[in-house]
CSV table of C-alpha atoms and ligand atoms in Angstrom, one decimal:
chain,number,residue,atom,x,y,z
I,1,UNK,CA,60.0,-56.1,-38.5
I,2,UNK,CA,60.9,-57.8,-41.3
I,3,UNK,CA,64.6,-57.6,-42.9
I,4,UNK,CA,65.2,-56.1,-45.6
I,5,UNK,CA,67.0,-59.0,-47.3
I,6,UNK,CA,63.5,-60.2,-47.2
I,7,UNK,CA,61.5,-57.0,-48.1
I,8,UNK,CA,63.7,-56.9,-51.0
I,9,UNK,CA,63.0,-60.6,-52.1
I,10,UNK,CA,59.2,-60.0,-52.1
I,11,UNK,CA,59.1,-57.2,-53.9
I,12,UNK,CA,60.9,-59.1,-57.0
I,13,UNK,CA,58.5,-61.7,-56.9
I,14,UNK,CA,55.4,-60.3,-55.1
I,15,UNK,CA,52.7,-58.7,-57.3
I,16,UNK,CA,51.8,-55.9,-57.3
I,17,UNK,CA,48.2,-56.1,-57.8
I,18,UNK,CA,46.1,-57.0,-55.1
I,19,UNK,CA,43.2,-59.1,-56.7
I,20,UNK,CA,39.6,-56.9,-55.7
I,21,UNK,CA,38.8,-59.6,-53.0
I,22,UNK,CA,41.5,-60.1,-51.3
I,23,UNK,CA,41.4,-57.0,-48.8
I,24,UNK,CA,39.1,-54.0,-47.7
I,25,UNK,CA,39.3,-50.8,-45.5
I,26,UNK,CA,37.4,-53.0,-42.8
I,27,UNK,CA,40.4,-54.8,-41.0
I,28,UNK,CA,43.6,-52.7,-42.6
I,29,UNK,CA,45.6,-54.1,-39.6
I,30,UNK,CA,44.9,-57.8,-41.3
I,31,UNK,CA,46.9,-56.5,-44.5
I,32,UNK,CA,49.9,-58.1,-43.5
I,33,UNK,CA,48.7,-61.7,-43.2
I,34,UNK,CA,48.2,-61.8,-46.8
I,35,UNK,CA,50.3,-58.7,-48.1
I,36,UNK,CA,53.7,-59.6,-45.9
I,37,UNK,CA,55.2,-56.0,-46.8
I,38,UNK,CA,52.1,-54.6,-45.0
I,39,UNK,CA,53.5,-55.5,-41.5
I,40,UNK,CA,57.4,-54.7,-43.0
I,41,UNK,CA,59.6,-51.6,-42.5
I,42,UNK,CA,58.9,-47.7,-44.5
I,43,UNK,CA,54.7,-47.7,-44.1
I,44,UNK,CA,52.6,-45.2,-44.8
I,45,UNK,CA,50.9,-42.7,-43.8
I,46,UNK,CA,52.2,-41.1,-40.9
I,47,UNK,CA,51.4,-37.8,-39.2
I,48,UNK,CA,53.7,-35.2,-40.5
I,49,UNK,CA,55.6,-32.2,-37.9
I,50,UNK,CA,57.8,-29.5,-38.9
I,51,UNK,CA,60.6,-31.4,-37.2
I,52,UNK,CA,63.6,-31.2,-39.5
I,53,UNK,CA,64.7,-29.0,-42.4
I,54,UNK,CA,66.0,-29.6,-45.4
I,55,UNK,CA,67.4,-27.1,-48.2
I,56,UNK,CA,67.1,-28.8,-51.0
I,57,UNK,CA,65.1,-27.6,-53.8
I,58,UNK,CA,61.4,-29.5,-54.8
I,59,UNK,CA,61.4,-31.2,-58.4
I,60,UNK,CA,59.7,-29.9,-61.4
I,61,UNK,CA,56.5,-30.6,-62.8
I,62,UNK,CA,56.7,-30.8,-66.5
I,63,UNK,CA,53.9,-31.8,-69.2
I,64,UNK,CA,54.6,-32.9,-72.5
I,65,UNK,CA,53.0,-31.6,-75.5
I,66,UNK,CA,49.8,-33.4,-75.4
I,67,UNK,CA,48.8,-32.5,-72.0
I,68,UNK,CA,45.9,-30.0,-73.2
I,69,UNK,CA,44.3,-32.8,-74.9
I,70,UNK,CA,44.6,-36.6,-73.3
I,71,UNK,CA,42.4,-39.0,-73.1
I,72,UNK,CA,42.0,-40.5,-69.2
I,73,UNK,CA,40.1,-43.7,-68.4
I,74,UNK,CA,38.3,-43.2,-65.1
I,75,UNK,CA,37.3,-46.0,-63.2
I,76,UNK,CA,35.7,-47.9,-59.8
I,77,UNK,CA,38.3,-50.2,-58.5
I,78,UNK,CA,36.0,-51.0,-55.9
I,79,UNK,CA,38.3,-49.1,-53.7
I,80,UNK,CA,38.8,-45.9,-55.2
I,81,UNK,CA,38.2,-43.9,-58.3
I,82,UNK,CA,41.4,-44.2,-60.5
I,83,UNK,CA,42.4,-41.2,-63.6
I,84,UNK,CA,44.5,-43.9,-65.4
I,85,UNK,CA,46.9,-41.8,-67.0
I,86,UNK,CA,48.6,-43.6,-69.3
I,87,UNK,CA,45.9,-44.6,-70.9
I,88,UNK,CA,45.7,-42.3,-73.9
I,89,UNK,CA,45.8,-44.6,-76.9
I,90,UNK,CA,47.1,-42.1,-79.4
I,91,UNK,CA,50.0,-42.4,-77.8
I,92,UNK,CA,50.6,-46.4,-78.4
I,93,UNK,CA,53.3,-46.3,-80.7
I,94,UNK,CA,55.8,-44.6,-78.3
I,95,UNK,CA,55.0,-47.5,-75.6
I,96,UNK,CA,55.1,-45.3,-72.4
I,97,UNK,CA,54.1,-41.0,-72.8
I,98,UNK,CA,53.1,-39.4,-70.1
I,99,UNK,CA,51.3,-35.9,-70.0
I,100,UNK,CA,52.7,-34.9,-67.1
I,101,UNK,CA,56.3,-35.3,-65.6
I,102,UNK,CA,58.5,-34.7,-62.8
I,103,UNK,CA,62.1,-33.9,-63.5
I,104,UNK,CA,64.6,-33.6,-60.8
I,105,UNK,CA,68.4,-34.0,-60.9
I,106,UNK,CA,68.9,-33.0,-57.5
I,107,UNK,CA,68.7,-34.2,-53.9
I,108,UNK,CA,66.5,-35.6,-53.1
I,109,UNK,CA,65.5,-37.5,-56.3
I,110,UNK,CA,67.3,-38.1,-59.4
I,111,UNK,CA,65.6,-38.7,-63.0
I,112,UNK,CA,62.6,-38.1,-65.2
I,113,UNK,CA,59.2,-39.7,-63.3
I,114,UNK,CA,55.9,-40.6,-65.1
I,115,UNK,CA,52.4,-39.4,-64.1
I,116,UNK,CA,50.5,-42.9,-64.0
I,117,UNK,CA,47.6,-42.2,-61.9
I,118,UNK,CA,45.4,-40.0,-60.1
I,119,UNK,CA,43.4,-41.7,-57.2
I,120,UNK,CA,41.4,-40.1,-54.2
I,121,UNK,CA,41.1,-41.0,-50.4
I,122,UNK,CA,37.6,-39.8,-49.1
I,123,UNK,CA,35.6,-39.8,-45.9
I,124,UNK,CA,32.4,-41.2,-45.2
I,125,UNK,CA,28.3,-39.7,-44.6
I,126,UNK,CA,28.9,-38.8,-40.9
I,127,UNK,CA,31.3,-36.0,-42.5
I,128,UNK,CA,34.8,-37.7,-41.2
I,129,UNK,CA,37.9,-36.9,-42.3
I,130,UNK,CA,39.0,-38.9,-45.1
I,131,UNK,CA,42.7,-37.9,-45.6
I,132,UNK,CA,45.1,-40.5,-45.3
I,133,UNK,CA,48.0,-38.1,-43.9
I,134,UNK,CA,48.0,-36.0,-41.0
I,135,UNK,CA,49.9,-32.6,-40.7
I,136,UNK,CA,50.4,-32.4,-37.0
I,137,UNK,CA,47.5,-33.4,-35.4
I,138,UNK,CA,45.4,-32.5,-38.6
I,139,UNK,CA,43.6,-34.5,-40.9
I,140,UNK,CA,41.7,-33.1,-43.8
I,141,UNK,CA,38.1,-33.9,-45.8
I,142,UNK,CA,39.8,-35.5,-48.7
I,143,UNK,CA,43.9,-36.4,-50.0
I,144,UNK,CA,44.3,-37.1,-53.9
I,145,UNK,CA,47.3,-38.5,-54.9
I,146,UNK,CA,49.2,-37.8,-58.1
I,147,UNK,CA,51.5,-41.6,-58.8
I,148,UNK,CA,54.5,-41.1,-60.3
I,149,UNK,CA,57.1,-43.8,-61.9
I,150,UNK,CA,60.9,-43.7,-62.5
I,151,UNK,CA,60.7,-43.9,-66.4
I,152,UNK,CA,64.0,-45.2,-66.7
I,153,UNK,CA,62.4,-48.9,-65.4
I,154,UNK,CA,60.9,-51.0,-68.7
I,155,UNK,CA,57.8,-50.5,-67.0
I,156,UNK,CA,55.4,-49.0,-63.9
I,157,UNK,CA,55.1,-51.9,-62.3
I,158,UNK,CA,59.1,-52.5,-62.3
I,159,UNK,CA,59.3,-49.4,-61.2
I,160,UNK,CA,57.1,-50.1,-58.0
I,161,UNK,CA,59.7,-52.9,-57.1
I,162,UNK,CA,62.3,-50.6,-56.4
I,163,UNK,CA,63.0,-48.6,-53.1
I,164,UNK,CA,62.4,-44.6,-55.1
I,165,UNK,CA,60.6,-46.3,-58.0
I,166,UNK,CA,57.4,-44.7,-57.5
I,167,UNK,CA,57.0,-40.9,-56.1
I,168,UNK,CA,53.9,-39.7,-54.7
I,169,UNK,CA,52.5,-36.2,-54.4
I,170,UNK,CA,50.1,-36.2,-51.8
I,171,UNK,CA,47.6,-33.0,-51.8
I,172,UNK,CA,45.1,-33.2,-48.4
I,173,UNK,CA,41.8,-31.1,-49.6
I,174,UNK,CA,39.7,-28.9,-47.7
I,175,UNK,CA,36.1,-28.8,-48.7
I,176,UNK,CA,35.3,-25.9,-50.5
I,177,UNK,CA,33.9,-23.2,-48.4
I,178,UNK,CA,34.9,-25.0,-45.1
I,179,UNK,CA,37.7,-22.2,-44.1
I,180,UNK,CA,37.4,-18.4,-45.5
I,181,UNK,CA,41.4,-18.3,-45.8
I,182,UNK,CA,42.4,-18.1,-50.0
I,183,UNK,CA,43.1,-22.0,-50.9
I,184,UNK,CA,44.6,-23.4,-54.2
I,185,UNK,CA,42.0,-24.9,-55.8
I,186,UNK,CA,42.2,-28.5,-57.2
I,187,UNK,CA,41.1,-28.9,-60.7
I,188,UNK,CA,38.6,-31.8,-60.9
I,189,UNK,CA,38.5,-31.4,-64.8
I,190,UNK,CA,34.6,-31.9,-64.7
I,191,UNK,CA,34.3,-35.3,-62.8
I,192,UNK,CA,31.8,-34.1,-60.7
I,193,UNK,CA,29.4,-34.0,-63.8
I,194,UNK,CA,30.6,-37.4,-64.3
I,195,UNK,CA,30.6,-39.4,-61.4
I,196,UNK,CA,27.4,-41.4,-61.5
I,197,UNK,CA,28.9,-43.4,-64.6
I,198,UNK,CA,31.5,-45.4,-62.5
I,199,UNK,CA,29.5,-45.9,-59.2
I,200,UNK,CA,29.5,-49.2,-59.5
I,201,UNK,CA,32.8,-51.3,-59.1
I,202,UNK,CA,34.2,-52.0,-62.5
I,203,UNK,CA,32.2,-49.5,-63.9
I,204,UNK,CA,34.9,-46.8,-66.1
I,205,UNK,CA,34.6,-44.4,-68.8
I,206,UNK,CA,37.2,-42.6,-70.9
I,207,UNK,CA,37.2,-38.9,-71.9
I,208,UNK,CA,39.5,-36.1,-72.9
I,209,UNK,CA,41.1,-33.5,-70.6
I,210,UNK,CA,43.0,-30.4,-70.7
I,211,UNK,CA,45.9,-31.1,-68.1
I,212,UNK,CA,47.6,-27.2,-68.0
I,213,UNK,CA,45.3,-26.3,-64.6
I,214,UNK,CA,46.6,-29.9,-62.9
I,215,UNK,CA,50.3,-29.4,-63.9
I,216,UNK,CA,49.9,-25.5,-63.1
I,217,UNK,CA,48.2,-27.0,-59.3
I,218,UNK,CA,51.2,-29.4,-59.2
I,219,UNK,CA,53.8,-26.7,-59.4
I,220,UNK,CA,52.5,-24.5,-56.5
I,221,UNK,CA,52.2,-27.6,-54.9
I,222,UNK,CA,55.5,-28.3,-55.0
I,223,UNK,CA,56.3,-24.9,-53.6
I,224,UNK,CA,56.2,-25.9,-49.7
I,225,UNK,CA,56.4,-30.0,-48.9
I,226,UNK,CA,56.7,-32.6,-46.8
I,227,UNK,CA,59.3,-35.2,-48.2
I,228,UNK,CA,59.3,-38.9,-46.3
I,229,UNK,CA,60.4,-42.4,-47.6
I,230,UNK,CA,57.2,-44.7,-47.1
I,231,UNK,CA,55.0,-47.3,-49.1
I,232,UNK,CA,52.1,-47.9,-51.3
I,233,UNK,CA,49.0,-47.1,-48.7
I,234,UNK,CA,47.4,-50.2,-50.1
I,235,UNK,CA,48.3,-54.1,-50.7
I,236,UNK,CA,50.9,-55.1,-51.6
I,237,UNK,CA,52.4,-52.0,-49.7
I,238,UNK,CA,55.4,-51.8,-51.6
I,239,UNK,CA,58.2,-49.6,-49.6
I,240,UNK,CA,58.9,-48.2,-52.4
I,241,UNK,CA,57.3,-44.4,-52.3
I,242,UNK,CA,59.2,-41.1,-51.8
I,243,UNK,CA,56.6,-39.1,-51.1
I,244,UNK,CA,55.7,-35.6,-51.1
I,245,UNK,CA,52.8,-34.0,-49.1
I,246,UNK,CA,52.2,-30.5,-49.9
I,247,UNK,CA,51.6,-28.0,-46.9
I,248,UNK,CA,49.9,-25.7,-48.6
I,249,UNK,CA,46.0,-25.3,-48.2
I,250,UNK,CA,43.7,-26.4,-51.5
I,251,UNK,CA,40.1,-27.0,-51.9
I,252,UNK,CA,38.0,-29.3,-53.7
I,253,UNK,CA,34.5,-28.2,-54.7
I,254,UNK,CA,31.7,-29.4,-52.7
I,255,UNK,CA,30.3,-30.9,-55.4
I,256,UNK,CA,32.8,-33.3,-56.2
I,257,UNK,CA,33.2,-34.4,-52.7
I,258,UNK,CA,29.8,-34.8,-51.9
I,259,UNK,CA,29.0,-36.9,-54.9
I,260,UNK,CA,32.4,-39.3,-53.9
I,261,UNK,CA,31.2,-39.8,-50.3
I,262,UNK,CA,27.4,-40.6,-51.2
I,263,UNK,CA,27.2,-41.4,-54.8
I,264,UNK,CA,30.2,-44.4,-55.3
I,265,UNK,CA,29.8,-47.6,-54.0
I,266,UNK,CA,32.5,-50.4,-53.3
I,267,UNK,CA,30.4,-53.5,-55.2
I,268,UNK,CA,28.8,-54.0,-58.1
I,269,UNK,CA,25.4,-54.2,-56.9
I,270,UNK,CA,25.9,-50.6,-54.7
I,271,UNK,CA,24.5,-51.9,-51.6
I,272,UNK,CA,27.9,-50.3,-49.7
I,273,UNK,CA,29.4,-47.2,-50.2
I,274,UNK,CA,32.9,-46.9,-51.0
I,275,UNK,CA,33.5,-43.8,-48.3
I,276,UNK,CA,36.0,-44.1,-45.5
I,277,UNK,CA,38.9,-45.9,-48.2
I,278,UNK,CA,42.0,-44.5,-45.7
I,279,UNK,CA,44.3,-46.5,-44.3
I,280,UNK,CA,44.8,-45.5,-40.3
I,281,UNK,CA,48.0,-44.0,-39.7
I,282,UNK,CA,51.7,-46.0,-39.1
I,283,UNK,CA,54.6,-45.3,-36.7
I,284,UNK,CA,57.2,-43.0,-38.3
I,285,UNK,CA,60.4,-44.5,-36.4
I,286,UNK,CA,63.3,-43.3,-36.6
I,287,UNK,CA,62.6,-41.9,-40.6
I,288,UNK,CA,63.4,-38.4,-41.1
I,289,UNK,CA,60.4,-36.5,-42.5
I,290,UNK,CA,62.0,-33.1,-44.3
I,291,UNK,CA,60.2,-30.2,-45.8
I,292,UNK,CA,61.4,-29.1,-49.0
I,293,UNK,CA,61.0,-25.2,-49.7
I,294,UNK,CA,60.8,-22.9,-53.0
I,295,UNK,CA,59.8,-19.5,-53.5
B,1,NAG,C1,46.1,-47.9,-67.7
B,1,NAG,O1,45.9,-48.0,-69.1
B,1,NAG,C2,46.9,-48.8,-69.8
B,1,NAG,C3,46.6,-48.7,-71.3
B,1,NAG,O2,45.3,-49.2,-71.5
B,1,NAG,C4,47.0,-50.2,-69.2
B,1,NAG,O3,48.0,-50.9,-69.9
B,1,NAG,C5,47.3,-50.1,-67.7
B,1,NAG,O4,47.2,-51.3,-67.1
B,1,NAG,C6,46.2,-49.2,-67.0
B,1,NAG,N1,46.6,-49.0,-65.7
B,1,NAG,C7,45.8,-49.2,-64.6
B,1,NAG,C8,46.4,-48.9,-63.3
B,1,NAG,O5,44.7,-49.7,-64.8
B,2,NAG,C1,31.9,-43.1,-40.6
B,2,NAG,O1,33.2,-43.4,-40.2
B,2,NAG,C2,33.4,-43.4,-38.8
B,2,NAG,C3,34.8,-43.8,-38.6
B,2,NAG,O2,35.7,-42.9,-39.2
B,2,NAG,C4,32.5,-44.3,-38.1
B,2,NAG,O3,32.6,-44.2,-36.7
B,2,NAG,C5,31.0,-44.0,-38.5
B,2,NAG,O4,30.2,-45.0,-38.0
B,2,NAG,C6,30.9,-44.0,-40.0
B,2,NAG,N1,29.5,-43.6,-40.4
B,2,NAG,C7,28.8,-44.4,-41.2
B,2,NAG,C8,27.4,-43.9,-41.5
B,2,NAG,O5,29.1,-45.4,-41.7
B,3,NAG,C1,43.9,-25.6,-71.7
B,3,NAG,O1,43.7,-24.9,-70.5
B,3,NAG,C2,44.5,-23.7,-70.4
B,3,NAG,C3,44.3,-23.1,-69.0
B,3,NAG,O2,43.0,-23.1,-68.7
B,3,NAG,C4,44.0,-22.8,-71.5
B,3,NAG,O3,44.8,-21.6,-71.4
B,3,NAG,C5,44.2,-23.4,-72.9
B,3,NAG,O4,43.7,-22.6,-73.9
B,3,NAG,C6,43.5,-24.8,-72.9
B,3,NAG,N1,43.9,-25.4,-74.2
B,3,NAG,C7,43.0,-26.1,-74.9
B,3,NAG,C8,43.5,-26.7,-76.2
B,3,NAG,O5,41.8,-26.2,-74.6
B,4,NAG,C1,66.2,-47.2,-38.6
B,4,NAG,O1,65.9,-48.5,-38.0
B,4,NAG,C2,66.1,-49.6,-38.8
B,4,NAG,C3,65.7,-50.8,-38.0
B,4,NAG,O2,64.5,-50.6,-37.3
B,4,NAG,C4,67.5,-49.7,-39.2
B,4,NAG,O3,67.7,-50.8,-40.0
B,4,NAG,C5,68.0,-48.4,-39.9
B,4,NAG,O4,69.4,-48.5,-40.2
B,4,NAG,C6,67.7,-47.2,-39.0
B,4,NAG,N1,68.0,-46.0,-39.8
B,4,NAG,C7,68.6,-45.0,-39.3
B,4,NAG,C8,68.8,-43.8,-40.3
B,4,NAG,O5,68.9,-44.9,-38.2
């Protein structure tokens, strides 16, 4: 393992984009020869248990004025599809808004953090899994996550050099109709009409969203968590990440799903699909993983 003197060292002078070429869901466990942090301390994901408890209260999801109206570039890294959301260029002259926030200024987390991005995790056409988190024993169709940045740092990516710089709502999704029990739906503001335009890698498009049914999502969300300490689930790995996973049950429609798994490709020339983009689970140690409760 490395030490953290070390950890701490790359992440000042590591960055922290991984160029498209350098690394694939093929060999995950080769990450580290190239991305050092990869084989280091706080990884993530692990498989989350109800194993200790915690009584501090979740943080709040704010959104700012322009929330029912942003503009959100979408596009094909090659490894996922990416909501960039702090793309909106109306808002240039204030150098960093962000539609949505999360406040907190209690344990666990202290400050005001930045919605930056909105990626998903998916499974492939043999109808695997494609969560990146477990819960128990449990892995789920789908996991979007919701990146968030410490906007007290000049910048996201100084943020993401700092142990609690970034935080991380993880939400695993059920495919619509697979269970009969009541599930919180995830709104996928119309990107299942959309998806052929960035099937390609490199291929994005920008458009404008209504945000109050994500932030409203967000807050029930919150209500019932998983917190852990963890990392970036992709180069550089950054152990930077408090993350929270929800526990409570939401769908994604069908639809959407469908067209992620057999509709988006991971090269420019779409010979091979992007599904199966979930990094195999990592040992937990000796972290504490908490769940945070609200009613
Ligand atoms: C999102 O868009 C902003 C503004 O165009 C850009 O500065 C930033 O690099 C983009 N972020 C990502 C992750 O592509
Ligand atoms: C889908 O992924 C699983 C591993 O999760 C693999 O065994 C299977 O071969 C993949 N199916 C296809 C068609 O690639
Ligand atoms: C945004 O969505 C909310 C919830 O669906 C709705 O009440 C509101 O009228 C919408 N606002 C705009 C400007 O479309
Ligand atoms: C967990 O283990 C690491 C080394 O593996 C150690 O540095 C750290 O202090 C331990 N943390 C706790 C809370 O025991």
């Amino acid at each position: 393992m490395l030490p953290w003197w070390i950890v701490l060292s790359l992440l000042r002078t590591q960055s922290n984009d991984a160029p498209v070429d350098t690394w694939d869901y093929t060999d995950t466990e080769a990450w580290g020869h190239r991305y050092p942090l990869c084989s280091g301390p706080l990884q993530s994901p692990i498989a989350l248990r109800k194993d200790e408890a915690s009584t501090a209260a979740p943080p709040r999801v704010v959104a700012t004025a322009a929330a029912v109206e942003w503009e959100v570039e979408v596009r094909n890294t090659g490894r996922t599809i990416v909501m960039n959301m702090t793309y909106d260029p109306r808002s240039r002259e204030t150098p960093r808004q962000a539609p949505i926030q999360l406040v907190s200024q209690q344990e666990p987390l202290f400050g005001t953090f930045d919605l930056g991005e909105v990626h998903f995790h998916f499974g492939n056409v043999s109808g695997n899994p494609g969560s990146v988190h477990a819960i128990g024993d449990r892995f789920f169709d789908a996991e979007v996550h919701f990146v968030f940045f410490d906007n007290s740092f000049e910048s996201n990516d100084l943020a993401a050099r700092v142990p609690g710089g970034c935080v991380v709502i993880a939400i695993p999704l059920n495919r619509e109709g697979r269970y009969q029990r009541r599930q919180l739906p995830f709104p996928t503001l119309g990107l299942e009409r959309r998806i052929e335009a960035v099937s390609a890698r490199g291929d994005y498009f920008t458009y404008d969203v209504n945000l109050t049914n994500m932030r409203e999502m967000l807050s029930v969300a919150l209500r019932r968590v998983y917190m852990y300490s963890g990392s970036l689930t992709t180069p550089p790995c950054n152990p930077v990440v408090i993350w929270f996973v929800t526990a409570i049950e939401t769908s994604v429609n069908a639809v959407f799903l469908d067209r992620l798994i057999t509709g988006v490709y991971r090269d420019r020339d779409r010979r091979v699909l992007m599904g199966n983009n979930w990094r195999p689970l990592r040992e937990k140690g000796n972290r504490t993983v908490y769940t945070v409760q609200s009613n």
